[in-house]
Tab-separated table of C-alpha atoms and ligand atoms in Angstrom:
chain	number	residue	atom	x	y	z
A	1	UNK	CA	-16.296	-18.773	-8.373
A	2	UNK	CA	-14.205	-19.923	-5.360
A	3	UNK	CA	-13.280	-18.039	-2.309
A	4	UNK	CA	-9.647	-18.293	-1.819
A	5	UNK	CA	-7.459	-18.725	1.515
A	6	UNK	CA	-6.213	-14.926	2.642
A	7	UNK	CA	-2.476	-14.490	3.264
A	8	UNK	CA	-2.212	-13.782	6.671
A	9	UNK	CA	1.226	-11.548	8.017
A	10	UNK	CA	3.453	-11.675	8.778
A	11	UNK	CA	3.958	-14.082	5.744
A	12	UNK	CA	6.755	-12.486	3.328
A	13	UNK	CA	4.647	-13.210	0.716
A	14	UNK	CA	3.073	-10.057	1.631
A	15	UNK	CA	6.375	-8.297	0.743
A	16	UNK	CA	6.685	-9.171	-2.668
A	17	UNK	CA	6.695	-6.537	-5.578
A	18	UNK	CA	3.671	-7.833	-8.201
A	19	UNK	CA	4.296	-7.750	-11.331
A	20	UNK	CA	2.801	-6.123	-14.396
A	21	UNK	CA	-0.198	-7.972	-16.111
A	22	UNK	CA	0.438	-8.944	-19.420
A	23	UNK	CA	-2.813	-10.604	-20.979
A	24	UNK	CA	-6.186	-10.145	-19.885
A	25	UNK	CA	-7.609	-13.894	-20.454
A	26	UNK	CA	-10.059	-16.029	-19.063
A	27	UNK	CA	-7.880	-17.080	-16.185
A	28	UNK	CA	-7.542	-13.366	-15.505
A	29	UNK	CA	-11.384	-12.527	-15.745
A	30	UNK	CA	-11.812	-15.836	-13.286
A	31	UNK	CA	-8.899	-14.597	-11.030
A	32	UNK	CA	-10.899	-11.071	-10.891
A	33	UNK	CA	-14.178	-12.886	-10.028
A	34	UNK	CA	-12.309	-14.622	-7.580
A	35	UNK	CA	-10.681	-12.009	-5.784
A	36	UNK	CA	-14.296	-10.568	-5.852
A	37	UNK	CA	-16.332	-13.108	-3.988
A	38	UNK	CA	-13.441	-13.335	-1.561
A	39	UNK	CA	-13.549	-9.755	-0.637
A	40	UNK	CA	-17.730	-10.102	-0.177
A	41	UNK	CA	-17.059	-13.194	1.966
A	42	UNK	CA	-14.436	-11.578	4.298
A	43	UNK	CA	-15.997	-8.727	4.144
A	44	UNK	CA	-13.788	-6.356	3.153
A	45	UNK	CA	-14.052	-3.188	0.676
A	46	UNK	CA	-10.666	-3.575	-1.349
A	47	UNK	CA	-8.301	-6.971	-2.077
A	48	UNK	CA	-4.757	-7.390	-3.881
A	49	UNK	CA	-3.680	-10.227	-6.063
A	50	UNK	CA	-0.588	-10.373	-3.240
A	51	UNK	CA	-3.705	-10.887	-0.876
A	52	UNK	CA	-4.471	-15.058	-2.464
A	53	UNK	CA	-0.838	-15.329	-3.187
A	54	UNK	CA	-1.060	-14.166	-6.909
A	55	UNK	CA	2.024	-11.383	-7.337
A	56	UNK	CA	0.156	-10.237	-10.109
A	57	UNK	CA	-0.839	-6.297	-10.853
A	58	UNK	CA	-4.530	-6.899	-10.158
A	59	UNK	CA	-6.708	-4.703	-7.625
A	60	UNK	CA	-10.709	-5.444	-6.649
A	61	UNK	CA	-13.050	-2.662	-4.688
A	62	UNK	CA	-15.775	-2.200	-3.607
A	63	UNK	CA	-16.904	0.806	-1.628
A	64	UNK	CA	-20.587	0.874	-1.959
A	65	UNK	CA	-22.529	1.027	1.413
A	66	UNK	CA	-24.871	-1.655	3.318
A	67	UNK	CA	-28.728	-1.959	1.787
A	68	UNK	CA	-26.854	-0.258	-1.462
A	69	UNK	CA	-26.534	-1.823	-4.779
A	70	UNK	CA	-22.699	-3.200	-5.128
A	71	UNK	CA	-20.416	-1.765	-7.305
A	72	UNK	CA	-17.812	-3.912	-7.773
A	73	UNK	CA	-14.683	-2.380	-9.615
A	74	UNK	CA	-11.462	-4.308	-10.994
A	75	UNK	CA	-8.074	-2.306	-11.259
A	76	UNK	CA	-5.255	-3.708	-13.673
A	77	UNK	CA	-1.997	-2.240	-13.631
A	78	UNK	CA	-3.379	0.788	-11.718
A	79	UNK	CA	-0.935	3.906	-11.887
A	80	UNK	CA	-1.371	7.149	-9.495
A	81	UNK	CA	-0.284	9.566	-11.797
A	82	UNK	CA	-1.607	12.747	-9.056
A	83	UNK	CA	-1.740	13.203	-5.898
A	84	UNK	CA	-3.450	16.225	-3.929
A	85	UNK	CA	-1.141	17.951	-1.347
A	86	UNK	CA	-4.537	17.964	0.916
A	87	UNK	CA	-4.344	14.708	3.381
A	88	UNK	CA	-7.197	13.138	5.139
A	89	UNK	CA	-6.846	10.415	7.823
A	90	UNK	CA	-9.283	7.463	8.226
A	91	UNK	CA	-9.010	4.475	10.435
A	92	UNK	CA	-8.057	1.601	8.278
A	93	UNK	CA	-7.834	-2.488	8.971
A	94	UNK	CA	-6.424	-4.961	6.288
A	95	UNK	CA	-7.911	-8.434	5.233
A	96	UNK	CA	-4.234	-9.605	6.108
A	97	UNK	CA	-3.831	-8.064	9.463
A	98	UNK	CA	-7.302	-9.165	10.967
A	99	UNK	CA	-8.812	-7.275	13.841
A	100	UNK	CA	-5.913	-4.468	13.824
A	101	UNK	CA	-6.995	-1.114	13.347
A	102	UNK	CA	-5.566	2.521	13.096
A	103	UNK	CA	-5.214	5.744	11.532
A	104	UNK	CA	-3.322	6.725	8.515
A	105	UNK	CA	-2.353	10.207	6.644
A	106	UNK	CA	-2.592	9.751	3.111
A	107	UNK	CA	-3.429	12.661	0.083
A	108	UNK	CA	-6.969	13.419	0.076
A	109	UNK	CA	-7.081	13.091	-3.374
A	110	UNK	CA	-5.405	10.732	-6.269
A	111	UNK	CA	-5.866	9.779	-10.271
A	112	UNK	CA	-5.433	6.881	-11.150
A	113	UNK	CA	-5.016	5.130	-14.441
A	114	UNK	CA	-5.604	1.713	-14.781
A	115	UNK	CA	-7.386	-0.820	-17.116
A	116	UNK	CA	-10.495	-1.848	-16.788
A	117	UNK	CA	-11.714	-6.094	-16.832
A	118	UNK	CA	-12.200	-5.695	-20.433
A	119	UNK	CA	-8.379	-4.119	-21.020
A	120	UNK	CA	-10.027	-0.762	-21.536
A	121	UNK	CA	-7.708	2.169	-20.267
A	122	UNK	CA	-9.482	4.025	-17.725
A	123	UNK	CA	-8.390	7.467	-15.435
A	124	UNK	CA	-10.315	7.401	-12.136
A	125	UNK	CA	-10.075	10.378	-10.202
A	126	UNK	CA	-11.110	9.462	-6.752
A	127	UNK	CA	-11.468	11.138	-3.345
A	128	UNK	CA	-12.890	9.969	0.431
A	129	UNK	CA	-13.282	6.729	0.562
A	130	UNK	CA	-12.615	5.431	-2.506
A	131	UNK	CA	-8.468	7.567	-2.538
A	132	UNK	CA	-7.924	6.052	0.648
A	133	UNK	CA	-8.799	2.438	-0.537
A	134	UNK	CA	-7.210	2.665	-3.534
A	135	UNK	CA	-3.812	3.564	-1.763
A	136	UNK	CA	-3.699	0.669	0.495
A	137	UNK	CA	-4.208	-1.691	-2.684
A	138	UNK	CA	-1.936	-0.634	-4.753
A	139	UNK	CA	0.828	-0.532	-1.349
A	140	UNK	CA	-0.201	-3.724	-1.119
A	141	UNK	CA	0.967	-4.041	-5.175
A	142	UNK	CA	4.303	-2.413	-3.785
A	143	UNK	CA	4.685	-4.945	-0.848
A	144	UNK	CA	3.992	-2.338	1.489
A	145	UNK	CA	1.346	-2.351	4.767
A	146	UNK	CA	-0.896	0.035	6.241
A	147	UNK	CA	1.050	-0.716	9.493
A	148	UNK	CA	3.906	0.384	7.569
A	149	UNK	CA	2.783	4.134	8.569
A	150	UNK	CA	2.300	3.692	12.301
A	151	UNK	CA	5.116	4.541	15.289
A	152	UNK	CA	7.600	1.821	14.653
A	153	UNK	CA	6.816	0.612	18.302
A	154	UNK	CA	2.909	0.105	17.056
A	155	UNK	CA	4.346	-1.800	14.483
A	156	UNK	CA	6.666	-4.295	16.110
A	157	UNK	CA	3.682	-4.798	18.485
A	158	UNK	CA	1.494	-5.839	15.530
A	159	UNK	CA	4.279	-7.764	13.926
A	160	UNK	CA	5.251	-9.504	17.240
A	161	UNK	CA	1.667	-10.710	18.327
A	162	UNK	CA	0.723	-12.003	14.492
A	163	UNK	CA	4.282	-14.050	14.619
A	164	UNK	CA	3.074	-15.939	17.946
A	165	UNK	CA	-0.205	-16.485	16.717
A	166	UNK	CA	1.042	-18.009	13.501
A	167	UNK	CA	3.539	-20.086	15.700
A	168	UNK	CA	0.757	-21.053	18.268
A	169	UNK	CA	-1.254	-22.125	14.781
A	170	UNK	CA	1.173	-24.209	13.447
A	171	UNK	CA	2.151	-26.593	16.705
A	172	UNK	CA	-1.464	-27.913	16.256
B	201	LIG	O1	-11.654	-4.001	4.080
B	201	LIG	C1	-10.811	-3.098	4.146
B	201	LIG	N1	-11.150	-1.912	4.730
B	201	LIG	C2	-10.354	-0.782	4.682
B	201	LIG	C3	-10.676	0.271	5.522
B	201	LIG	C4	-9.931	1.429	5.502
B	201	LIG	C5	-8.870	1.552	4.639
B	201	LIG	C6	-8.524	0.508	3.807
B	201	LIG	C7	-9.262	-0.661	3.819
B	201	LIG	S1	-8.841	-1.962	2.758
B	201	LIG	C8	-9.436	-3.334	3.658
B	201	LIG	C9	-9.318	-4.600	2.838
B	201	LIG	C10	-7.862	-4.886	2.554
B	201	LIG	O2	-7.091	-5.332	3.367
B	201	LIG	N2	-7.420	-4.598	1.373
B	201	LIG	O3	-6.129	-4.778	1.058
B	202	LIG	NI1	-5.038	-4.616	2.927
């Protein structure tokens, strides 16, 4: 298993539409384990294929808590197929926005069909944590950002000061 490099924005990369996964091989399984131990390294809860570069269909989570056992969790070609009218907002941060945080309005409530690492078709129906997660992912599927729902000054802010940084990285 290998932790891979995070793309960092305001890369376009981020931007691209993934596409549909057609075969669920061994380089997908390994891609899925990757993703995985990249997530636990960061640490983060939730990763997109978009997230190492790979504009592939592929979602990992994991929202178990500290001193619990992990439940890891692999999404292929998720689908929300319902949404609840109810919202809830939590504060959220992305792998590839580091150390920006704030709060977004999303349903309370989604399903979700997807299949499973072993190509299984699966219908989640999640709430809390778990909804909220699995929104930003699949955005992130969609080439869309968290930051993406903040006051479009907040966001040019954000955009701004992770442009100069990756300026300032690249002179060195
Ligand atoms: O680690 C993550 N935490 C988080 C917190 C609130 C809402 C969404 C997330 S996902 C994020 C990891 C990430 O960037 N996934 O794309
Ligand atoms: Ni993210």
């Amino acid at each position: 298993m290998t932790i891979k490099p995070l793309i960092i924005l305001p890369d376009p990369v981020l931007r691209q539409v993934s596409k549909p996964i057609e075969r669920i091989d061994a380089d997908l399984k390994r891609l899925a384990d990757d993703m995985l131990e990249t997530m636990y390294d960061a640490p983060g809860i939730g990763l997109a294929a978009i997230q190492v570069g790979v504009p592939r269909r592929i979602l990992v989570i994991d929202v178990s808590r500290e001193g619990e056992e992990k439940q890891p969790q692999v999404f292929i070609n998720p689908k929300i197929v319902k949404s609840s009218d109810e919202r809830s907002v939590y504060e959220e941060g992305c792998l590839s926005i580091p150390d920006y945080y704030a709060e977004v309005e999303r349903p309370a409530t989604v399903s979700v069909e997807y299949l499973d690492r072993d190509g299984k078709e699966q219908t989640v129906e999640a709430d809390g944590l778990l909804a909220t997660c699995l929104q930003h992912e699949i955005d992130h599927l969609n080439g869309v950002l968290f930051i993406d729902y903040i006051s479009r000054l907040k966001r040019e802010m954000v955009i701004k000061k992770f442009t100069k940084a990756a300026k300032s990285a690249k002179a060195l």
